[in-house]
XYZ file of C-alpha atoms in Angstrom:
669
model
C 0.000 0.000 0.000
C 1.334 3.423 -0.939
C 1.957 5.528 2.180
C 1.406 9.263 1.751
C 3.124 11.929 3.789
C 0.873 12.730 6.805
C -1.109 15.947 6.582
C -0.360 16.774 10.226
C 3.383 16.433 9.638
C 3.555 19.189 7.022
C 5.536 22.091 8.455
C 3.849 25.489 8.455
C 1.772 26.449 5.401
C -1.136 27.478 7.633
C -3.112 29.280 4.920
C -2.942 26.306 2.572
C -3.934 23.868 5.300
C -6.850 26.067 6.298
C -8.073 26.413 2.694
C -7.986 22.653 2.174
C -9.688 21.951 5.491
C -12.473 24.455 4.814
C -13.203 22.580 1.594
C -13.118 19.285 3.466
C -15.699 20.681 5.890
C -17.916 22.184 3.155
C -17.589 21.111 -0.501
C -19.742 24.142 -1.371
C -16.667 26.344 -0.872
C -15.631 25.348 -4.386
C -12.083 24.018 -4.365
C -8.580 25.394 -3.937
C -5.967 26.735 -6.325
C -2.435 26.477 -4.940
C 0.047 28.847 -6.554
C 3.710 28.681 -5.736
C 7.289 28.190 -6.768
C 8.626 24.726 -7.441
C 9.548 22.480 -4.527
C 7.114 23.893 -1.966
C 5.211 20.659 -1.185
C 2.085 21.662 -3.101
C 1.442 18.140 -4.365
C 2.458 16.519 -1.073
C -0.106 18.310 1.045
C -2.930 17.884 -1.471
C -2.408 14.125 -1.601
C -2.243 14.054 2.190
C -5.665 15.703 2.400
C -7.492 12.773 0.788
C -6.615 10.504 3.693
C -8.367 12.939 6.046
C -11.687 13.005 4.201
C -14.498 10.949 5.739
C -15.329 7.678 3.986
C -18.436 7.613 1.771
C -21.289 5.128 1.403
C -21.801 3.965 -2.187
C -24.106 1.638 -4.069
C -22.211 -1.648 -4.587
C -20.906 -2.159 -8.130
C -21.991 1.345 -9.208
C -19.202 2.871 -11.275
C -20.490 6.383 -10.513
C -20.305 6.262 -6.688
C -24.021 6.854 -6.136
C -25.132 7.560 -2.570
C -27.434 4.673 -1.512
C -29.522 7.094 0.572
C -30.191 9.369 -2.438
C -29.048 7.694 -5.672
C -28.851 9.633 -8.910
C -32.063 8.858 -10.834
C -30.209 9.282 -14.134
C -27.218 7.102 -13.190
C -26.150 5.030 -16.224
C -25.712 2.018 -13.898
C -29.158 2.550 -12.317
C -31.876 2.750 -11.410
C -30.961 2.181 -7.767
C -33.476 1.748 -4.974
C -33.135 4.371 -2.216
C -32.131 2.727 1.020
C -30.831 -0.343 -0.778
C -27.587 -2.181 -0.067
C -24.514 -0.069 0.505
C -20.759 -0.355 0.764
C -18.289 1.980 2.458
C -15.045 3.114 0.875
C -12.526 5.937 1.306
C -13.144 9.205 -0.531
C -11.523 9.003 -3.962
C -8.477 11.015 -4.952
C -8.393 11.179 -8.744
C -5.456 12.814 -10.508
C -5.975 14.368 -13.933
C -2.797 14.231 -16.049
C -2.045 17.342 -18.084
C -1.847 15.260 -21.261
C -5.130 13.380 -20.724
C -7.565 13.042 -23.598
C -11.149 14.239 -23.631
C -12.358 10.631 -23.613
C -10.249 9.867 -20.550
C -11.743 12.796 -18.655
C -15.419 12.620 -19.605
C -15.779 9.020 -20.749
C -16.669 7.654 -24.152
C -18.185 4.820 -26.135
C -16.625 1.436 -25.345
C -15.324 0.890 -28.879
C -14.263 -2.704 -28.290
C -17.726 -3.828 -27.161
C -19.445 -1.763 -29.848
C -17.455 -3.394 -32.627
C -17.301 -6.962 -31.264
C -20.680 -7.308 -29.520
C -22.748 -4.772 -31.410
C -23.886 -2.984 -28.223
C -23.605 0.636 -27.105
C -21.717 0.676 -23.822
C -20.395 3.711 -21.972
C -16.914 3.676 -20.471
C -16.841 6.256 -17.620
C -13.957 8.694 -17.280
C -12.146 10.500 -14.497
C -15.067 12.827 -13.742
C -17.155 9.794 -12.777
C -14.339 8.390 -10.655
C -13.940 11.738 -8.817
C -17.635 12.042 -7.882
C -17.918 12.668 -4.107
C -14.142 12.822 -3.853
C -11.202 14.992 -4.898
C -10.167 15.796 -8.465
C -6.552 16.906 -8.366
C -4.879 18.641 -11.309
C -1.147 19.205 -10.978
C 0.157 21.994 -13.245
C -3.433 23.008 -13.923
C -2.246 26.069 -15.859
C -0.763 23.751 -18.516
C -4.050 21.909 -19.065
C -5.323 21.945 -22.654
C -8.214 24.274 -23.387
C -10.681 21.535 -24.348
C -10.149 19.840 -20.971
C -10.532 23.179 -19.212
C -13.908 23.640 -20.913
C -15.076 20.226 -19.713
C -13.950 20.983 -16.170
C -15.750 24.338 -16.248
C -19.022 22.705 -17.252
C -18.777 19.867 -14.733
C -17.703 22.145 -11.870
C -20.541 24.590 -12.570
C -23.329 22.030 -13.065
C -22.181 19.138 -10.897
C -23.017 16.970 -13.884
C -21.049 15.477 -16.768
C -22.735 15.298 -20.172
C -21.296 13.069 -22.881
C -22.720 13.423 -26.390
C -20.691 11.627 -29.030
C -20.750 8.718 -31.487
C -24.459 7.981 -30.854
C -23.860 7.873 -27.068
C -25.860 10.240 -24.854
C -25.001 9.913 -21.162
C -25.455 12.151 -18.145
C -24.136 11.407 -14.680
C -23.425 13.295 -11.461
C -19.916 14.734 -11.057
C -19.607 16.707 -7.837
C -16.057 16.863 -6.581
C -13.565 18.978 -4.697
C -11.401 20.564 -7.388
C -7.814 21.153 -6.279
C -5.236 22.539 -8.661
C -1.568 23.364 -8.212
C 0.533 25.545 -10.474
C 3.823 27.362 -10.807
C 3.039 30.910 -12.059
C 6.381 30.993 -13.902
C 4.885 28.486 -16.366
C 1.926 30.710 -17.252
C -1.406 31.816 -15.848
C -4.871 30.300 -15.910
C -7.754 31.368 -18.083
C -9.934 33.830 -16.135
C -12.980 31.538 -16.479
C -11.206 28.628 -14.809
C -9.513 30.859 -12.253
C -12.901 32.096 -11.078
C -14.159 28.511 -10.626
C -11.710 27.880 -7.814
C -13.329 28.950 -4.584
C -10.120 29.763 -2.719
C -6.538 30.462 -3.697
C -3.322 30.309 -1.703
C 0.190 31.519 -2.476
C 2.956 29.311 -1.075
C 6.626 30.177 -0.837
C 9.613 28.425 0.641
C 10.747 29.696 4.002
C 13.975 31.670 4.156
C 14.448 30.790 7.841
C 17.281 28.213 8.115
C 15.718 26.556 11.182
C 12.379 26.079 9.470
C 14.025 24.732 6.327
C 16.085 22.337 8.437
C 12.939 20.990 10.100
C 11.335 20.467 6.671
C 14.343 18.473 5.463
C 14.599 16.533 8.743
C 11.008 15.315 8.477
C 11.268 14.544 4.807
C 14.396 12.461 5.271
C 12.725 10.576 8.119
C 9.721 9.836 5.915
C 11.837 8.615 3.012
C 13.884 6.383 5.341
C 10.762 4.639 6.658
C 7.349 5.785 5.376
C 5.344 3.340 7.492
C 7.202 4.108 10.705
C 6.990 7.850 10.088
C 3.245 7.633 9.401
C 2.761 5.570 12.557
C 4.341 8.328 14.664
C 1.739 10.752 13.329
C -1.220 8.356 13.436
C -2.775 9.860 16.576
C -2.545 13.392 15.186
C -4.078 12.233 11.896
C -6.938 10.484 13.688
C -7.605 13.585 15.785
C -7.656 15.775 12.675
C -10.007 13.402 10.831
C -12.348 13.406 13.807
C -12.360 17.180 13.933
C -13.260 17.370 10.223
C -16.174 14.987 10.763
C -17.382 16.997 13.747
C -17.193 20.257 11.788
C -19.172 18.684 8.944
C -21.925 17.666 11.341
C -21.919 21.140 12.918
C -22.024 22.999 9.592
C -25.789 22.865 8.955
C -26.445 24.421 12.360
C -24.140 27.421 11.883
C -26.063 30.676 11.431
C -25.056 33.503 9.075
C -26.615 36.710 10.456
C -27.849 39.345 8.039
C -25.289 41.853 9.303
C -22.471 39.414 8.447
C -23.947 38.771 5.016
C -24.092 42.519 4.392
C -20.514 42.748 5.612
C -19.457 40.110 3.068
C -21.265 42.001 0.287
C -19.610 45.268 1.310
C -16.145 43.706 1.295
C -16.647 42.157 -2.159
C -18.037 45.422 -3.524
C -15.191 47.370 -1.935
C -12.625 45.217 -3.726
C -14.562 45.611 -7.015
C -14.641 41.907 -7.828
C -16.632 40.853 -10.884
C -19.906 38.992 -10.521
C -21.436 37.491 -7.387
C -19.501 34.237 -7.154
C -17.056 35.901 -4.755
C -19.908 36.744 -2.365
C -21.215 33.171 -2.434
C -17.785 31.622 -1.968
C -16.919 33.997 0.883
C -20.208 33.236 2.623
C -19.735 29.471 2.314
C -16.122 29.706 3.451
C -17.127 31.848 6.447
C -19.741 29.248 7.438
C -17.165 26.472 7.093
C -14.637 28.459 9.118
C -17.152 29.007 11.901
C -17.946 25.278 11.952
C -14.233 24.451 11.965
C -13.666 26.834 14.890
C -16.569 25.328 16.809
C -18.869 28.353 16.624
C -22.633 28.399 16.190
C -22.650 31.757 14.401
C -20.417 33.462 11.835
C -18.297 36.289 13.273
C -16.127 39.015 11.762
C -13.118 36.771 12.321
C -14.706 34.132 10.066
C -15.523 36.705 7.379
C -11.962 37.997 7.403
C -10.443 34.522 7.161
C -12.758 33.654 4.261
C -12.148 36.912 2.363
C -8.350 36.504 2.600
C -8.635 33.226 0.700
C -11.586 33.907 -1.609
C -10.798 37.343 -3.066
C -7.117 37.648 -4.151
C -7.451 35.801 -7.466
C -10.696 37.589 -8.331
C -9.167 41.067 -8.303
C -7.060 40.605 -11.441
C -8.100 42.777 -14.354
C -5.605 41.389 -16.880
C -2.956 38.634 -16.902
C -0.222 41.151 -16.068
C -1.733 41.911 -12.662
C -0.243 39.974 -9.771
C -2.875 38.394 -7.518
C -3.022 39.671 -3.993
C -5.124 41.392 -1.373
C -4.570 44.662 0.462
C -5.189 43.495 4.022
C -5.270 47.043 5.372
C -8.163 47.785 2.981
C -9.832 44.540 4.074
C -9.617 45.595 7.733
C -10.929 49.042 6.854
C -13.943 47.587 5.034
C -14.635 45.138 7.848
C -14.399 47.832 10.521
C -16.616 50.239 8.600
C -19.411 47.675 8.229
C -19.014 45.609 11.403
C -21.562 45.756 14.202
C -20.331 45.571 17.771
C -19.230 42.012 18.356
C -20.124 40.212 21.512
C -17.735 37.838 23.212
C -16.373 34.940 21.184
C -18.809 32.046 21.482
C -16.200 29.390 20.825
C -16.903 26.616 23.343
C -14.112 25.754 25.790
C -11.749 23.338 24.110
C -13.759 23.563 20.865
C -10.889 24.807 18.692
C -7.252 25.803 18.883
C -6.122 29.404 18.391
C -6.486 30.992 14.984
C -4.196 29.395 12.435
C -4.150 26.098 14.324
C -5.438 23.463 11.929
C -4.919 20.379 13.990
C -1.831 19.257 15.911
C 0.675 22.071 15.705
C 3.927 21.152 13.958
C 7.078 23.272 14.135
C 6.787 26.340 11.942
C 8.022 26.138 8.368
C 6.821 26.180 4.835
C 6.248 22.635 3.686
C 7.234 19.033 3.584
C 9.751 19.471 0.845
C 11.567 22.394 -0.727
C 13.871 23.206 -3.525
C 17.276 24.189 -2.214
C 18.312 25.765 -5.489
C 19.411 29.404 -5.367
C 16.831 32.037 -6.109
C 16.093 32.449 -9.781
C 15.805 35.814 -11.416
C 12.469 37.343 -10.474
C 10.045 38.838 -12.983
C 10.671 42.521 -13.166
C 14.454 42.355 -12.715
C 15.783 44.889 -15.165
C 18.372 43.545 -17.602
C 21.690 45.262 -17.279
C 22.639 47.841 -19.832
C 26.093 48.571 -21.181
C 26.208 52.141 -19.948
C 27.147 53.611 -23.318
C 26.361 57.180 -24.109
C 23.486 57.276 -26.564
C 24.272 58.290 -30.059
C 21.925 60.336 -32.184
C 20.616 58.011 -34.868
C 17.629 59.976 -36.102
C 18.028 62.050 -39.255
C 19.454 65.429 -38.540
C 20.754 64.378 -35.134
C 17.381 64.962 -33.418
C 16.025 62.897 -30.593
C 19.067 61.805 -28.587
C 18.142 59.519 -25.668
C 19.934 59.112 -22.393
C 21.547 55.681 -22.053
C 19.731 53.379 -19.650
C 16.548 55.464 -19.628
C 13.381 53.423 -18.956
C 10.254 54.437 -20.874
C 6.797 53.731 -19.494
C 4.184 51.711 -21.370
C 0.490 52.478 -21.737
C -2.311 49.976 -21.205
C -2.346 47.067 -23.705
C -4.907 46.951 -26.495
C -6.223 44.537 -29.108
C -3.943 43.657 -32.030
C -4.535 41.915 -35.364
C -4.043 38.155 -35.541
C -0.463 37.316 -36.507
C -0.057 33.640 -37.390
C 2.325 31.115 -38.875
C 1.347 30.123 -42.433
C 0.555 26.525 -43.331
C -0.740 23.723 -41.114
C 1.321 22.506 -38.159
C 1.083 19.717 -35.608
C 1.941 21.575 -32.404
C 0.367 21.942 -28.980
C -3.276 22.976 -28.824
C -3.776 26.736 -28.792
C -5.569 29.539 -30.605
C -3.183 31.018 -33.142
C -2.241 29.009 -36.245
C -3.905 26.164 -38.127
C -2.856 22.729 -36.941
C -3.609 19.038 -37.247
C -4.468 18.053 -33.689
C -6.307 15.330 -31.828
C -8.712 17.891 -30.419
C -10.159 19.933 -33.276
C -13.016 19.390 -35.689
C -13.041 16.255 -37.857
C -12.053 17.074 -41.443
C -11.673 13.522 -42.754
C -10.557 9.972 -42.004
C -7.517 7.847 -42.765
C -6.007 4.449 -42.128
C -3.822 4.587 -39.020
C -0.084 4.453 -39.593
C 0.538 2.727 -36.236
C -1.538 2.263 -33.103
C -4.969 3.810 -33.547
C -5.463 6.844 -31.283
C -8.758 8.393 -32.369
C -10.983 5.735 -34.000
C -13.696 6.957 -36.328
C -16.501 4.469 -35.667
C -18.740 5.310 -38.620
C -15.897 5.180 -41.152
C -14.709 1.871 -39.662
C -18.203 0.393 -39.905
C -18.596 1.576 -43.505
C -15.238 0.059 -44.425
C -16.139 -3.297 -42.837
C -19.822 -3.561 -43.854
C -19.418 -4.637 -47.532
C -17.305 -7.658 -46.519
C -19.456 -9.218 -43.804
C -21.041 -11.940 -45.978
C -17.684 -12.937 -47.449
C -16.229 -13.136 -43.944
C -19.017 -15.438 -42.753
C -20.609 -13.161 -40.182
C -23.146 -15.100 -38.083
C -23.667 -13.081 -34.876
C -24.607 -9.522 -33.880
C -21.002 -8.309 -33.899
C -19.024 -7.282 -36.958
C -16.153 -9.305 -38.350
C -13.288 -6.853 -38.539
C -9.916 -6.868 -40.184
C -7.041 -4.494 -39.418
C -7.531 -2.844 -42.821
C -11.052 -1.795 -41.793
C -9.889 0.513 -39.006
C -10.119 4.238 -39.667
C -9.054 7.140 -37.491
C -10.203 10.737 -37.489
C -8.252 13.522 -39.113
C -8.829 16.686 -37.102
C -7.874 20.287 -37.600
C -7.797 22.929 -34.897
C -5.526 25.701 -33.718
C -2.093 25.467 -32.177
C -0.067 27.648 -29.868
C 3.248 28.870 -31.204
C 6.547 30.038 -29.788
C 6.415 33.813 -30.254
C 9.953 35.149 -29.972
C 10.186 38.929 -29.654
C 13.394 40.623 -30.796
C 13.136 44.216 -29.570
C 15.404 47.083 -30.563
C 16.219 49.025 -27.370
C 18.877 51.301 -28.840
C 19.074 55.074 -28.800
C 17.206 55.482 -32.076
C 14.162 53.756 -30.561
C 14.179 56.144 -27.617
C 13.984 59.177 -29.889
C 10.745 61.218 -29.911
C 9.274 59.110 -27.071
C 9.013 56.268 -29.559
C 9.817 53.605 -26.977
C 6.591 54.267 -25.072
C 4.614 53.412 -28.185
C 6.834 50.406 -28.889
C 6.468 49.030 -25.365
C 2.706 49.465 -25.531
C 2.580 47.575 -28.823
C 4.774 44.725 -27.534
C 2.760 44.571 -24.307
C -0.361 44.234 -26.440
C 1.249 41.438 -28.442
C 2.164 39.725 -25.158
C -1.470 39.896 -24.058
C -2.486 38.435 -27.407
C 0.041 35.606 -26.919
C -1.471 34.863 -23.497
C -4.965 34.669 -24.933
C -3.834 32.377 -27.751
C -1.898 29.974 -25.479
C 1.556 30.673 -26.895
C 4.960 30.318 -25.355
C 6.909 33.556 -25.479
C 10.525 34.632 -25.334
C 12.181 38.035 -25.552
C 15.526 39.225 -26.869
C 16.636 42.837 -26.679
C 19.595 44.417 -28.404
C 21.361 47.672 -27.568
C 24.934 48.873 -27.153
C 27.265 46.134 -28.442
C 25.285 42.908 -27.915
C 21.921 41.188 -27.595
C 20.487 39.669 -24.391
C 17.934 36.912 -23.870
C 15.980 38.734 -21.165
C 13.191 36.142 -21.080
C 13.867 32.511 -22.044
C 10.881 30.834 -23.745
C 8.119 30.388 -21.191
C 4.336 30.393 -20.853
C 4.420 33.216 -18.291
C 3.441 36.425 -20.045
C 3.417 38.095 -16.628
C 7.187 37.640 -16.482
C 7.509 38.956 -20.038
C 5.509 42.070 -19.211
C 7.635 42.764 -16.140
C 10.874 42.466 -18.114
C 9.485 44.703 -20.854
C 8.390 47.459 -18.481
C 11.843 47.526 -16.878
C 13.653 47.567 -20.239
C 16.126 50.473 -20.530
C 16.998 52.114 -23.849
C 20.062 53.792 -25.289
C 23.313 53.033 -27.076
C 24.143 51.772 -30.545
C 22.054 49.337 -32.599
C 23.538 45.810 -32.920
C 20.756 44.486 -35.161
C 22.869 41.565 -36.433
C 23.580 40.449 -32.873
C 19.848 40.400 -32.134
C 19.133 38.197 -35.161
C 22.011 35.828 -34.355
C 20.759 35.456 -30.788
C 17.263 34.713 -32.116
C 18.646 31.974 -34.370
C 20.469 30.405 -31.392
C 17.337 30.423 -29.222
C 15.157 28.928 -31.951
C 17.709 26.201 -32.660
C 17.642 25.085 -29.026
C 13.854 25.284 -28.811
C 13.440 23.144 -31.934
C 15.364 20.401 -30.158
C 13.286 20.771 -26.984
C 9.875 21.039 -28.634
C 10.098 20.181 -32.333
C 6.319 20.244 -32.898
C 5.874 23.857 -31.747
C 6.330 26.209 -34.680
C 8.033 29.556 -34.025
C 6.856 33.028 -34.959
C 9.614 35.648 -34.968
C 8.498 39.224 -34.180
C 11.262 41.783 -34.784
C 10.432 45.253 -33.439
C 12.846 47.784 -34.934
C 13.257 50.807 -37.169
C 15.747 48.820 -39.249
C 18.877 50.785 -38.371
C 22.103 48.884 -37.713
C 24.928 51.030 -36.356
C 27.028 48.411 -34.550
C 29.320 45.785 -36.018
C 27.746 42.698 -37.576
C 26.643 41.366 -40.954
C 22.849 41.755 -41.024
C 22.590 39.878 -44.331
C 24.369 36.831 -42.925
C 22.425 36.991 -39.642
C 19.123 37.086 -41.534
C 20.194 33.995 -43.471
C 20.392 32.043 -40.194
C 16.643 32.566 -39.808
C 15.700 31.285 -43.260
C 12.443 29.334 -43.185
C 11.224 30.899 -39.932
C 7.853 32.647 -40.129
C 8.398 36.245 -39.166
C 6.862 39.661 -38.602
C 8.819 42.914 -38.746
C 7.133 45.727 -36.849
C 8.374 48.923 -38.493
C 8.947 51.577 -35.807
C 10.302 54.273 -38.096
C 8.493 57.592 -37.926
C 9.074 61.242 -38.729
C 8.983 63.171 -42.018
C 12.068 61.446 -43.444
C 11.787 57.647 -43.744
C 14.610 55.404 -44.901
C 12.560 52.193 -45.280
C 15.211 50.096 -43.551
C 12.673 47.897 -41.719
C 11.078 47.044 -45.055
C 14.449 45.910 -46.423
C 14.960 43.782 -43.322
C 11.526 42.188 -43.858
C 12.587 41.240 -47.397
C 15.807 39.672 -46.087
C 13.861 37.664 -43.509
C 11.035 36.846 -45.937
C 8.765 38.269 -43.247
C 5.561 40.271 -43.229
C 6.030 44.011 -42.641
C 3.582 45.580 -40.154
C 3.874 49.326 -39.502
C 3.767 50.214 -35.833
C 0.896 52.566 -36.618
C -1.248 49.627 -37.707
C -1.036 48.246 -34.188
C -1.405 51.598 -32.465
C -4.217 52.582 -34.832
C -6.504 50.097 -33.154
C -6.214 52.101 -29.964
C -7.235 55.267 -31.754
C -10.216 53.535 -33.411
C -11.332 52.170 -30.022
C -11.089 55.642 -28.517
C -13.194 57.058 -31.344
C -15.860 54.403 -30.726
C -15.849 55.219 -27.012
C -16.240 58.932 -27.767
C -19.168 58.186 -30.096
C -20.863 56.059 -27.413
C -20.304 58.761 -24.821
C -21.802 61.362 -27.141
């Protein structure tokens, strides 16, 4: 039997423990999203939670975990008689792999039985297995969009609908959704982010004593998992009992009108969208009161719930860091709070605030990465300190070396895509042959069949049944009869920005416009599920300021801190781009690159631009022409010809902003 690390043995991480326990007390809270750097025990503590959940009664042999006291009337394995026989089993912990298929998640037609027995049989998926348990998604931010859509529907409705290949099935799918993610790998879609009831940020402790205790416990567990778990068995049993008691107490907890109005005022004060935040905060406050042994929700419960329910709902765009101004929270609570009576926590009913069971030594988790700190988003790349030369015609527009220009708010940009049809990761930019898009045809499989097309297989086999001596209800199949679907959808690309940060770009406040345009392209890359990278060139060389990543938040931070000034080593920027793309083709050969060069085309530092452009032959590219003023040299256009790239004037991107402003003025008028 696999022994998990005990929940009670996890060091510190009080907010995360509390968020998980509130969901264990009340599934109506709506799940937990755990954000944090690598090596902070996110997965360890989530898996440890499942062992603390009370066991559930199920109908024997029901694949959908129906409750015998109130079975699902539409259960595909039913009908079941209420009050019939029952079996008891632990609450399920189901893990959804990032690379899972739609059939694996939602279920599908049992192809083998359909083709051999001639019957329609449904094979349930992970959503059925997670019913009344925990559905855990590690690296949830890397989940494919089609799986995200299925999760959104199931989480919102508590029901899974499967409509495909003549199969129509509906079954209950109510589960505690827990996701973990590293923000450096990219952010979640806003729709999925809002579905998580609570969110917690976890970071590794910088206290040597706390880190030592984390390592000490982890080493002890790895040396003898069973013995380590046995030492914590009493604490685990006590915690499980307290969860069960809080669950039983929950229905009797009262939410006074003044507390409900306080919750509404806090959510309105933080300007969160919609009313889901109010509902989640109310449910979390009720669960917190039950956990603390109270019969009525207090301001303390509202505060604890708001701290976990609101941070991820305050983001207005993917470049905003999640967080909550606790001083504003206290101000809103104090301005709307009635006079509180004495705490009605019964003697011995709960430990002090932050105590979520037996108190371990303080720390930050059961395991940590001991690697040195990586560069943080927003660290400004170092400049070369050169004095800026005047590169604009007539010597106008000199820029001070190292000067940082501000960027305006991002705006919509036209769709820039890679020509042709690729076979990369699912996304929303370029055409691609994928396993997830619409069916455009069928073919004989080259190897193992991955996506069988039932109708085409039946049509291929049907004319030969008499010759093959068919005598029963099933079809007689041959390997040549099998057909698989050919699908076409959209893929995400690697968008590599090569940005000119030299003195000529700083002239006439041009860099503000350039940064705004690139920031807008970064937002577009986020929405289309691309990976992004950024190279800047100024002075004598080019720097890879952002290695290819899915985190546009990091890209935006690096861009905002980008200094300008110095000469223009255009060739160095192109050579660096060729090096980065060569490495990325080895790492991810299916992901097609899109090169976006943002420059006015000048090259005033050493380097053969013609030769450098030749290194990028065959790469789809865009050259954003930043040249302005009455005298234009057309150098960016010549560069676009060398790169065989599409030329897009900077004004075409910025013009969208002006058209939007005109529309807003018309509406206002």
